[in-house]
Amino acid sequence: MTPPPGPDRLHRAEAALVLALAGVFLLLGALFLAAPGVGAALFGLPAPGAEALAWVRTVALRDLALGLYLAGLWWLGSRRGLGVVLAATVVIPLGDMLMVFLWHGGATPWLLPHAASALATAGLGGWLLRRPRGRPPGPEKVENSSHERRFTRR
């Protein structure tokens, strides 16, 4: 399955990174659902007992949704849409870092995976939002593309 062509289309390296990140979030979500105790340990917060594992399942669903958002926007070929979603996504790992920091009462190695996630989403989001070389500044408009015709009323 390949995304439709257009001026907002991702380059191969960008698409590979987006799909890799989507895959990571999908795998984490699946792991957190299948093995919530392991998920809690990876996250850096305790989850003793069945009731406490509810937060782990919530994180799992959040990660699954994010992986699907990224894959869907990749499929639609929306470079700028992906950039905006990734830039906004930085709020998630920063919030996770804050929760882990507060729980542990300071710096802990458990902050590192969340920091890596924040750097990855911010970096890739910024990369996708930059203006590609050779393209003039200004709004990007698709002129009469097949994608535009599919969604335009006649």
Coordinates of C-alpha atoms in Angstrom, one line a residue:
M1 CA 0.0 0.0 0.0
T2 CA 1.5 3.3 -1.0
P3 CA 0.4 6.9 -0.3
P4 CA -1.0 9.0 -3.1
P5 CA 1.4 11.4 -4.9
G6 CA 1.5 15.1 -4.2
P7 CA 3.7 18.0 -3.2
D8 CA 3.2 17.2 0.5
R9 CA 4.5 13.7 0.0
L10 CA 7.1 12.2 2.3
H11 CA 10.6 11.3 1.1
R12 CA 11.7 7.7 1.6
A13 CA 13.9 8.5 4.7
E14 CA 11.1 10.5 6.3
A15 CA 8.5 7.8 5.5
A16 CA 10.8 5.1 6.9
L17 CA 11.3 7.1 10.2
V18 CA 7.6 7.8 10.5
L19 CA 6.7 4.1 10.0
A20 CA 9.4 3.0 12.4
L21 CA 8.1 5.4 15.1
A22 CA 4.5 4.2 14.4
G23 CA 5.7 0.6 14.7
V24 CA 7.4 1.4 18.0
F25 CA 4.2 2.9 19.4
L26 CA 2.1 0.0 18.1
L27 CA 4.5 -2.5 19.7
L28 CA 4.6 -0.7 23.0
G29 CA 0.8 -0.5 23.0
A30 CA 0.5 -4.2 22.3
L31 CA 3.0 -5.1 25.0
F32 CA 1.4 -2.9 27.6
L33 CA -2.0 -4.5 26.9
A34 CA -0.6 -8.1 26.8
A35 CA 1.7 -7.7 29.8
P36 CA 0.7 -4.7 31.9
G37 CA 3.3 -5.6 34.6
V38 CA 6.1 -5.5 32.1
G39 CA 4.7 -2.3 30.7
A40 CA 4.6 -0.6 34.1
A41 CA 8.2 -1.6 34.7
L42 CA 9.3 -0.2 31.3
F43 CA 7.3 3.0 32.0
G44 CA 9.0 3.5 35.3
L45 CA 6.0 3.6 37.6
P46 CA 4.7 0.9 39.9
A47 CA 1.4 -0.9 39.2
P48 CA 0.8 -3.3 42.1
G49 CA -2.6 -5.0 41.9
A50 CA -5.2 -5.3 39.2
E51 CA -6.8 -1.9 39.9
A52 CA -3.4 -0.1 39.4
L53 CA -2.9 -1.8 36.1
A54 CA -5.7 0.3 34.6
W55 CA -3.3 3.2 34.0
V56 CA -1.0 0.9 32.1
R57 CA -3.9 -0.2 29.8
T58 CA -4.7 3.5 29.3
V59 CA -1.1 4.2 28.2
A60 CA -1.4 1.1 25.9
L61 CA -4.5 2.5 24.2
R62 CA -2.9 5.9 23.9
D63 CA 0.2 4.4 22.2
L64 CA -1.8 2.2 19.9
A65 CA -3.9 5.3 18.8
L66 CA -0.7 7.3 18.2
G67 CA 0.8 4.5 16.1
L68 CA -2.4 4.4 14.0
Y69 CA -2.5 8.2 13.6
L70 CA 1.1 8.2 12.3
A71 CA 0.5 5.3 10.0
G72 CA -2.8 6.9 8.7
L73 CA -1.1 10.2 8.0
W74 CA 1.7 8.4 6.3
W75 CA -0.7 6.6 4.1
L76 CA -2.5 9.9 3.2
G77 CA 0.9 11.3 2.3
S78 CA 0.5 14.3 4.6
R79 CA 4.0 15.5 5.5
R80 CA 2.8 18.7 7.2
G81 CA 0.0 16.8 9.0
L82 CA 2.5 14.4 10.4
G83 CA 4.8 17.2 11.4
V84 CA 2.0 18.9 13.3
V85 CA 0.9 15.7 15.0
L86 CA 4.5 14.8 16.0
A87 CA 5.2 18.3 17.3
A88 CA 2.0 18.2 19.4
T89 CA 2.8 14.7 20.6
V90 CA 5.8 16.0 22.5
V91 CA 3.3 16.8 25.3
I92 CA 2.9 13.1 25.9
P93 CA 6.5 12.1 26.8
L94 CA 7.1 15.4 28.6
G95 CA 4.0 14.7 30.8
D96 CA 5.2 11.1 31.3
M97 CA 8.6 12.5 32.4
L98 CA 7.0 14.8 34.9
M99 CA 4.9 11.9 36.4
V100 CA 8.0 9.7 36.7
F101 CA 10.1 12.5 38.1
L102 CA 7.5 13.3 40.7
W103 CA 6.9 9.7 41.6
H104 CA 10.6 9.0 42.1
G105 CA 11.3 12.4 43.8
G106 CA 13.9 13.5 41.3
A107 CA 16.1 12.4 38.5
T108 CA 16.0 8.7 37.7
P109 CA 17.1 6.4 34.8
W110 CA 13.4 5.9 34.1
L111 CA 13.3 9.4 32.6
L112 CA 15.5 8.3 29.7
P113 CA 13.0 6.4 27.6
H114 CA 10.5 9.3 27.9
A115 CA 13.3 11.8 27.0
A116 CA 14.2 9.8 24.0
S117 CA 10.6 9.7 22.9
A118 CA 10.3 13.5 23.4
L119 CA 13.5 14.0 21.3
A120 CA 12.3 11.6 18.6
T121 CA 8.8 13.1 18.2
A122 CA 10.1 16.7 18.4
G123 CA 13.0 16.1 16.0
L124 CA 11.0 14.2 13.4
G125 CA 8.1 16.7 13.7
G126 CA 10.4 19.6 13.2
W127 CA 12.1 17.9 10.2
L128 CA 8.7 17.3 8.6
L129 CA 7.5 20.9 9.1
R130 CA 10.6 22.4 7.6
R131 CA 10.3 23.7 4.0
P132 CA 11.8 21.1 1.6
R133 CA 14.8 22.4 -0.5
G134 CA 13.8 23.9 -3.8
R135 CA 10.3 24.7 -2.8
P136 CA 9.2 28.3 -2.5
P137 CA 7.8 29.6 0.8
G138 CA 4.1 29.9 1.1
P139 CA 1.1 27.6 1.4
E140 CA 1.4 24.3 -0.3
K141 CA -1.6 23.7 -2.6
V142 CA -2.3 20.6 -4.6
E143 CA -3.6 21.7 -8.0
N144 CA -6.3 19.4 -9.3
S145 CA -4.7 16.2 -8.0
S146 CA -6.5 12.9 -8.1
H147 CA -6.6 13.0 -4.3
E148 CA -8.3 16.4 -4.4
R149 CA -10.8 15.3 -7.0
R150 CA -11.8 12.3 -4.9
F151 CA -12.9 14.5 -2.1
T152 CA -14.4 17.5 -4.0
R153 CA -18.1 17.7 -4.6
R154 CA -19.2 18.4 -8.1

